[in-house]
Amino acid sequence: MTSFASKTFCRVEKLCHHLPVVLNTFLVFSITGEVSYLVMVEAPLEPDQKKTIWSSRWKTAHLISQYFMLINICWNAMLFIKTSPSIRGVFLGGEGMGQGWRYCYNCETHTPPRCSHCYDCKVCVLRRDHHCVFFGQCVGFRNYRYFLSCLLFMWSGLLYATLMNAEVFLVILKEGVTVHSVLLLLIPWIMLISGQVSPRAFAFAFIADTCVVGFLLVSAFFFFHLVLMFRGQTTREWYSSRRPYSLGVMGNLYHTLGLRWYVCWLCPLIPSPLPGDGISFQVTGSLEPAR
């Protein structure tokens, strides 16, 4: 009985671990599909423009930009998940141990500065920033570039989708600011259950709401991490108000995104080797928390 309960718990835990990734994938492709439908079928053009060359070019430009963002989101997310930032397979030489090194009792090894143990990943992570629950992976030294690039294209994609869905909000509000229109905008699923809207109207309203909420959340994450990157900090160092590894804006960009920091965010295929090893860092300030 205990063995069955243990196996069941492990399966549920594994399912919950992958659930955020599945949910994010579903939302990304749902939003992409809905915006593609808006562009191809219900493009905001006058009836006499529907069959013109300008209309075809307009739709082509929108679809190219839309799927460029989608490919970058998926590719960066895949590389982020596949690139492990942990200490597994990394030689932590004993001769180089100095200030900032600590002993991890969970991993049973000495760990370098800016490295800390993640209880979700069950391993120490080099230059650990935080554990991303949306991807089930820690953000660390080797995969920070993919994490930030994914956030960039998610932010731009959600901004684009929100602007494209502006017409959906305008159509809903054409009847005026009534209880029906407000409920359809804020809680469309209740309107669907009550039978006051069609499944099609519900789908458009729900995805439009998701775009707005998602854009606000991703904006907060994206700009917060941009500030951290410019300051040369991790989230953990931001909590303790420390900036001992800041090398200036240009130096921080170089050490975070790599040799081709100025162009690597355009495509994950562009090689951009990181200058360090994630073990030793140049100290430029006090390692003690600011008081």
JSON list of N, CA and C in Angstrom, two decimals, residues 180-219:
[
{"chain": "A", "resi": 180, "resn": "HIS", "atom": "N", "xyz": [-23.44, 43.63, -18.92]},
{"chain": "A", "resi": 180, "resn": "HIS", "atom": "CA", "xyz": [-23.11, 42.55, -19.85]},
{"chain": "A", "resi": 180, "resn": "HIS", "atom": "C", "xyz": [-21.71, 42.72, -20.45]},
{"chain": "A", "resi": 181, "resn": "SER", "atom": "N", "xyz": [-21.39, 43.92, -20.93]},
{"chain": "A", "resi": 181, "resn": "SER", "atom": "CA", "xyz": [-20.09, 44.16, -21.57]},
{"chain": "A", "resi": 181, "resn": "SER", "atom": "C", "xyz": [-18.95, 44.09, -20.56]},
{"chain": "A", "resi": 182, "resn": "VAL", "atom": "N", "xyz": [-19.17, 44.62, -19.36]},
{"chain": "A", "resi": 182, "resn": "VAL", "atom": "CA", "xyz": [-18.12, 44.59, -18.33]},
{"chain": "A", "resi": 182, "resn": "VAL", "atom": "C", "xyz": [-17.83, 43.16, -17.91]},
{"chain": "A", "resi": 183, "resn": "LEU", "atom": "N", "xyz": [-18.89, 42.35, -17.69]},
{"chain": "A", "resi": 183, "resn": "LEU", "atom": "CA", "xyz": [-18.70, 40.96, -17.30]},
{"chain": "A", "resi": 183, "resn": "LEU", "atom": "C", "xyz": [-18.03, 40.15, -18.41]},
{"chain": "A", "resi": 184, "resn": "LEU", "atom": "N", "xyz": [-18.37, 40.45, -19.65]},
{"chain": "A", "resi": 184, "resn": "LEU", "atom": "CA", "xyz": [-17.76, 39.75, -20.77]},
{"chain": "A", "resi": 184, "resn": "LEU", "atom": "C", "xyz": [-16.27, 40.05, -20.87]},
{"chain": "A", "resi": 185, "resn": "LEU", "atom": "N", "xyz": [-15.89, 41.26, -20.51]},
{"chain": "A", "resi": 185, "resn": "LEU", "atom": "CA", "xyz": [-14.48, 41.64, -20.56]},
{"chain": "A", "resi": 185, "resn": "LEU", "atom": "C", "xyz": [-13.70, 41.08, -19.37]},
{"chain": "A", "resi": 186, "resn": "LEU", "atom": "N", "xyz": [-14.31, 41.10, -18.19]},
{"chain": "A", "resi": 186, "resn": "LEU", "atom": "CA", "xyz": [-13.59, 40.73, -16.97]},
{"chain": "A", "resi": 186, "resn": "LEU", "atom": "C", "xyz": [-13.67, 39.23, -16.66]},
{"chain": "A", "resi": 187, "resn": "ILE", "atom": "N", "xyz": [-14.85, 38.65, -16.78]},
{"chain": "A", "resi": 187, "resn": "ILE", "atom": "CA", "xyz": [-15.02, 37.23, -16.44]},
{"chain": "A", "resi": 187, "resn": "ILE", "atom": "C", "xyz": [-15.88, 36.54, -17.51]},
{"chain": "A", "resi": 188, "resn": "PRO", "atom": "N", "xyz": [-15.32, 36.33, -18.70]},
{"chain": "A", "resi": 188, "resn": "PRO", "atom": "CA", "xyz": [-16.10, 35.78, -19.81]},
{"chain": "A", "resi": 188, "resn": "PRO", "atom": "C", "xyz": [-16.61, 34.37, -19.57]},
{"chain": "A", "resi": 189, "resn": "TRP", "atom": "N", "xyz": [-15.89, 33.57, -18.74]},
{"chain": "A", "resi": 189, "resn": "TRP", "atom": "CA", "xyz": [-16.34, 32.19, -18.52]},
{"chain": "A", "resi": 189, "resn": "TRP", "atom": "C", "xyz": [-17.67, 32.12, -17.79]},
{"chain": "A", "resi": 190, "resn": "ILE", "atom": "N", "xyz": [-17.94, 33.12, -16.93]},
{"chain": "A", "resi": 190, "resn": "ILE", "atom": "CA", "xyz": [-19.24, 33.15, -16.24]},
{"chain": "A", "resi": 190, "resn": "ILE", "atom": "C", "xyz": [-20.36, 33.43, -17.24]},
{"chain": "A", "resi": 191, "resn": "MET", "atom": "N", "xyz": [-20.07, 34.30, -18.18]},
{"chain": "A", "resi": 191, "resn": "MET", "atom": "CA", "xyz": [-21.05, 34.61, -19.22]},
{"chain": "A", "resi": 191, "resn": "MET", "atom": "C", "xyz": [-21.30, 33.38, -20.10]},
{"chain": "A", "resi": 192, "resn": "LEU", "atom": "N", "xyz": [-20.25, 32.58, -20.34]},
{"chain": "A", "resi": 192, "resn": "LEU", "atom": "CA", "xyz": [-20.41, 31.38, -21.15]},
{"chain": "A", "resi": 192, "resn": "LEU", "atom": "C", "xyz": [-21.27, 30.35, -20.43]},
{"chain": "A", "resi": 193, "resn": "ILE", "atom": "N", "xyz": [-21.01, 30.14, -19.14]},
{"chain": "A", "resi": 193, "resn": "ILE", "atom": "CA", "xyz": [-21.77, 29.17, -18.36]},
{"chain": "A", "resi": 193, "resn": "ILE", "atom": "C", "xyz": [-23.24, 29.56, -18.29]},
{"chain": "A", "resi": 194, "resn": "SER", "atom": "N", "xyz": [-23.47, 30.86, -18.15]},
{"chain": "A", "resi": 194, "resn": "SER", "atom": "CA", "xyz": [-24.86, 31.32, -18.05]},
{"chain": "A", "resi": 194, "resn": "SER", "atom": "C", "xyz": [-25.58, 31.32, -19.40]},
{"chain": "A", "resi": 195, "resn": "GLY", "atom": "N", "xyz": [-24.84, 31.05, -20.47]},
{"chain": "A", "resi": 195, "resn": "GLY", "atom": "CA", "xyz": [-25.44, 30.99, -21.80]},
{"chain": "A", "resi": 195, "resn": "GLY", "atom": "C", "xyz": [-25.71, 32.34, -22.43]},
{"chain": "A", "resi": 196, "resn": "GLN", "atom": "N", "xyz": [-25.08, 33.41, -21.90]},
{"chain": "A", "resi": 196, "resn": "GLN", "atom": "CA", "xyz": [-25.33, 34.75, -22.41]},
{"chain": "A", "resi": 196, "resn": "GLN", "atom": "C", "xyz": [-24.41, 35.13, -23.57]},
{"chain": "A", "resi": 197, "resn": "VAL", "atom": "N", "xyz": [-23.39, 34.30, -23.84]},
{"chain": "A", "resi": 197, "resn": "VAL", "atom": "CA", "xyz": [-22.50, 34.57, -24.97]},
{"chain": "A", "resi": 197, "resn": "VAL", "atom": "C", "xyz": [-22.25, 33.26, -25.72]},
{"chain": "A", "resi": 198, "resn": "SER", "atom": "N", "xyz": [-21.87, 33.38, -26.98]},
{"chain": "A", "resi": 198, "resn": "SER", "atom": "CA", "xyz": [-21.55, 32.21, -27.78]},
{"chain": "A", "resi": 198, "resn": "SER", "atom": "C", "xyz": [-20.13, 31.75, -27.47]},
{"chain": "A", "resi": 199, "resn": "PRO", "atom": "N", "xyz": [-19.81, 30.47, -27.74]},
{"chain": "A", "resi": 199, "resn": "PRO", "atom": "CA", "xyz": [-18.43, 30.00, -27.52]},
{"chain": "A", "resi": 199, "resn": "PRO", "atom": "C", "xyz": [-17.40, 30.82, -28.28]},
{"chain": "A", "resi": 200, "resn": "ARG", "atom": "N", "xyz": [-17.74, 31.31, -29.47]},
{"chain": "A", "resi": 200, "resn": "ARG", "atom": "CA", "xyz": [-16.81, 32.11, -30.26]},
{"chain": "A", "resi": 200, "resn": "ARG", "atom": "C", "xyz": [-16.50, 33.43, -29.56]},
{"chain": "A", "resi": 201, "resn": "ALA", "atom": "N", "xyz": [-17.57, 34.11, -29.07]},
{"chain": "A", "resi": 201, "resn": "ALA", "atom": "CA", "xyz": [-17.35, 35.38, -28.36]},
{"chain": "A", "resi": 201, "resn": "ALA", "atom": "C", "xyz": [-16.57, 35.15, -27.07]},
{"chain": "A", "resi": 202, "resn": "PHE", "atom": "N", "xyz": [-16.85, 34.04, -26.40]},
{"chain": "A", "resi": 202, "resn": "PHE", "atom": "CA", "xyz": [-16.12, 33.71, -25.18]},
{"chain": "A", "resi": 202, "resn": "PHE", "atom": "C", "xyz": [-14.63, 33.52, -25.48]},
{"chain": "A", "resi": 203, "resn": "ALA", "atom": "N", "xyz": [-14.31, 32.76, -26.56]},
{"chain": "A", "resi": 203, "resn": "ALA", "atom": "CA", "xyz": [-12.91, 32.49, -26.91]},
{"chain": "A", "resi": 203, "resn": "ALA", "atom": "C", "xyz": [-12.16, 33.78, -27.18]},
{"chain": "A", "resi": 204, "resn": "PHE", "atom": "N", "xyz": [-12.77, 34.69, -27.95]},
{"chain": "A", "resi": 204, "resn": "PHE", "atom": "CA", "xyz": [-12.11, 35.96, -28.26]},
{"chain": "A", "resi": 204, "resn": "PHE", "atom": "C", "xyz": [-11.92, 36.80, -27.00]},
{"chain": "A", "resi": 205, "resn": "ALA", "atom": "N", "xyz": [-12.95, 36.88, -26.17]},
{"chain": "A", "resi": 205, "resn": "ALA", "atom": "CA", "xyz": [-12.86, 37.69, -24.95]},
{"chain": "A", "resi": 205, "resn": "ALA", "atom": "C", "xyz": [-11.85, 37.10, -23.98]},
{"chain": "A", "resi": 206, "resn": "PHE", "atom": "N", "xyz": [-11.83, 35.77, -23.85]},
{"chain": "A", "resi": 206, "resn": "PHE", "atom": "CA", "xyz": [-10.91, 35.12, -22.92]},
{"chain": "A", "resi": 206, "resn": "PHE", "atom": "C", "xyz": [-9.46, 35.33, -23.34]},
{"chain": "A", "resi": 207, "resn": "ILE", "atom": "N", "xyz": [-9.17, 35.13, -24.63]},
{"chain": "A", "resi": 207, "resn": "ILE", "atom": "CA", "xyz": [-7.80, 35.30, -25.12]},
{"chain": "A", "resi": 207, "resn": "ILE", "atom": "C", "xyz": [-7.37, 36.76, -25.04]},
{"chain": "A", "resi": 208, "resn": "ALA", "atom": "N", "xyz": [-8.30, 37.68, -25.34]},
{"chain": "A", "resi": 208, "resn": "ALA", "atom": "CA", "xyz": [-7.99, 39.10, -25.23]},
{"chain": "A", "resi": 208, "resn": "ALA", "atom": "C", "xyz": [-7.63, 39.46, -23.78]},
{"chain": "A", "resi": 209, "resn": "ASP", "atom": "N", "xyz": [-8.40, 38.93, -22.82]},
{"chain": "A", "resi": 209, "resn": "ASP", "atom": "CA", "xyz": [-8.10, 39.16, -21.41]},
{"chain": "A", "resi": 209, "resn": "ASP", "atom": "C", "xyz": [-6.75, 38.55, -21.03]},
{"chain": "A", "resi": 210, "resn": "THR", "atom": "N", "xyz": [-6.48, 37.35, -21.54]},
{"chain": "A", "resi": 210, "resn": "THR", "atom": "CA", "xyz": [-5.21, 36.68, -21.25]},
{"chain": "A", "resi": 210, "resn": "THR", "atom": "C", "xyz": [-4.03, 37.49, -21.77]},
{"chain": "A", "resi": 211, "resn": "CYS", "atom": "N", "xyz": [-4.20, 38.09, -22.95]},
{"chain": "A", "resi": 211, "resn": "CYS", "atom": "CA", "xyz": [-3.13, 38.93, -23.52]},
{"chain": "A", "resi": 211, "resn": "CYS", "atom": "C", "xyz": [-2.82, 40.12, -22.61]},
{"chain": "A", "resi": 212, "resn": "VAL", "atom": "N", "xyz": [-3.86, 40.78, -22.12]},
{"chain": "A", "resi": 212, "resn": "VAL", "atom": "CA", "xyz": [-3.66, 41.96, -21.27]},
{"chain": "A", "resi": 212, "resn": "VAL", "atom": "C", "xyz": [-2.99, 41.58, -19.96]},
{"chain": "A", "resi": 213, "resn": "VAL", "atom": "N", "xyz": [-3.54, 40.55, -19.28]},
{"chain": "A", "resi": 213, "resn": "VAL", "atom": "CA", "xyz": [-2.98, 40.12, -17.99]},
{"chain": "A", "resi": 213, "resn": "VAL", "atom": "C", "xyz": [-1.56, 39.60, -18.19]},
{"chain": "A", "resi": 214, "resn": "GLY", "atom": "N", "xyz": [-1.36, 38.78, -19.23]},
{"chain": "A", "resi": 214, "resn": "GLY", "atom": "CA", "xyz": [-0.03, 38.25, -19.51]},
{"chain": "A", "resi": 214, "resn": "GLY", "atom": "C", "xyz": [0.96, 39.34, -19.82]},
{"chain": "A", "resi": 215, "resn": "PHE", "atom": "N", "xyz": [0.54, 40.34, -20.58]},
{"chain": "A", "resi": 215, "resn": "PHE", "atom": "CA", "xyz": [1.43, 41.45, -20.92]},
{"chain": "A", "resi": 215, "resn": "PHE", "atom": "C", "xyz": [1.88, 42.20, -19.66]},
{"chain": "A", "resi": 216, "resn": "LEU", "atom": "N", "xyz": [0.97, 42.44, -18.73]},
{"chain": "A", "resi": 216, "resn": "LEU", "atom": "CA", "xyz": [1.33, 43.15, -17.50]},
{"chain": "A", "resi": 216, "resn": "LEU", "atom": "C", "xyz": [2.30, 42.33, -16.66]},
{"chain": "A", "resi": 217, "resn": "LEU", "atom": "N", "xyz": [2.06, 41.02, -16.54]},
{"chain": "A", "resi": 217, "resn": "LEU", "atom": "CA", "xyz": [2.94, 40.17, -15.74]},
{"chain": "A", "resi": 217, "resn": "LEU", "atom": "C", "xyz": [4.32, 40.05, -16.38]},
{"chain": "A", "resi": 218, "resn": "VAL", "atom": "N", "xyz": [4.35, 39.77, -17.69]},
{"chain": "A", "resi": 218, "resn": "VAL", "atom": "CA", "xyz": [5.63, 39.61, -18.37]},
{"chain": "A", "resi": 218, "resn": "VAL", "atom": "C", "xyz": [6.41, 40.93, -18.38]},
{"chain": "A", "resi": 219, "resn": "SER", "atom": "N", "xyz": [5.70, 42.05, -18.49]},
{"chain": "A", "resi": 219, "resn": "SER", "atom": "CA", "xyz": [6.36, 43.36, -18.45]},
{"chain": "A", "resi": 219, "resn": "SER", "atom": "C", "xyz": [7.10, 43.54, -17.13]}
]
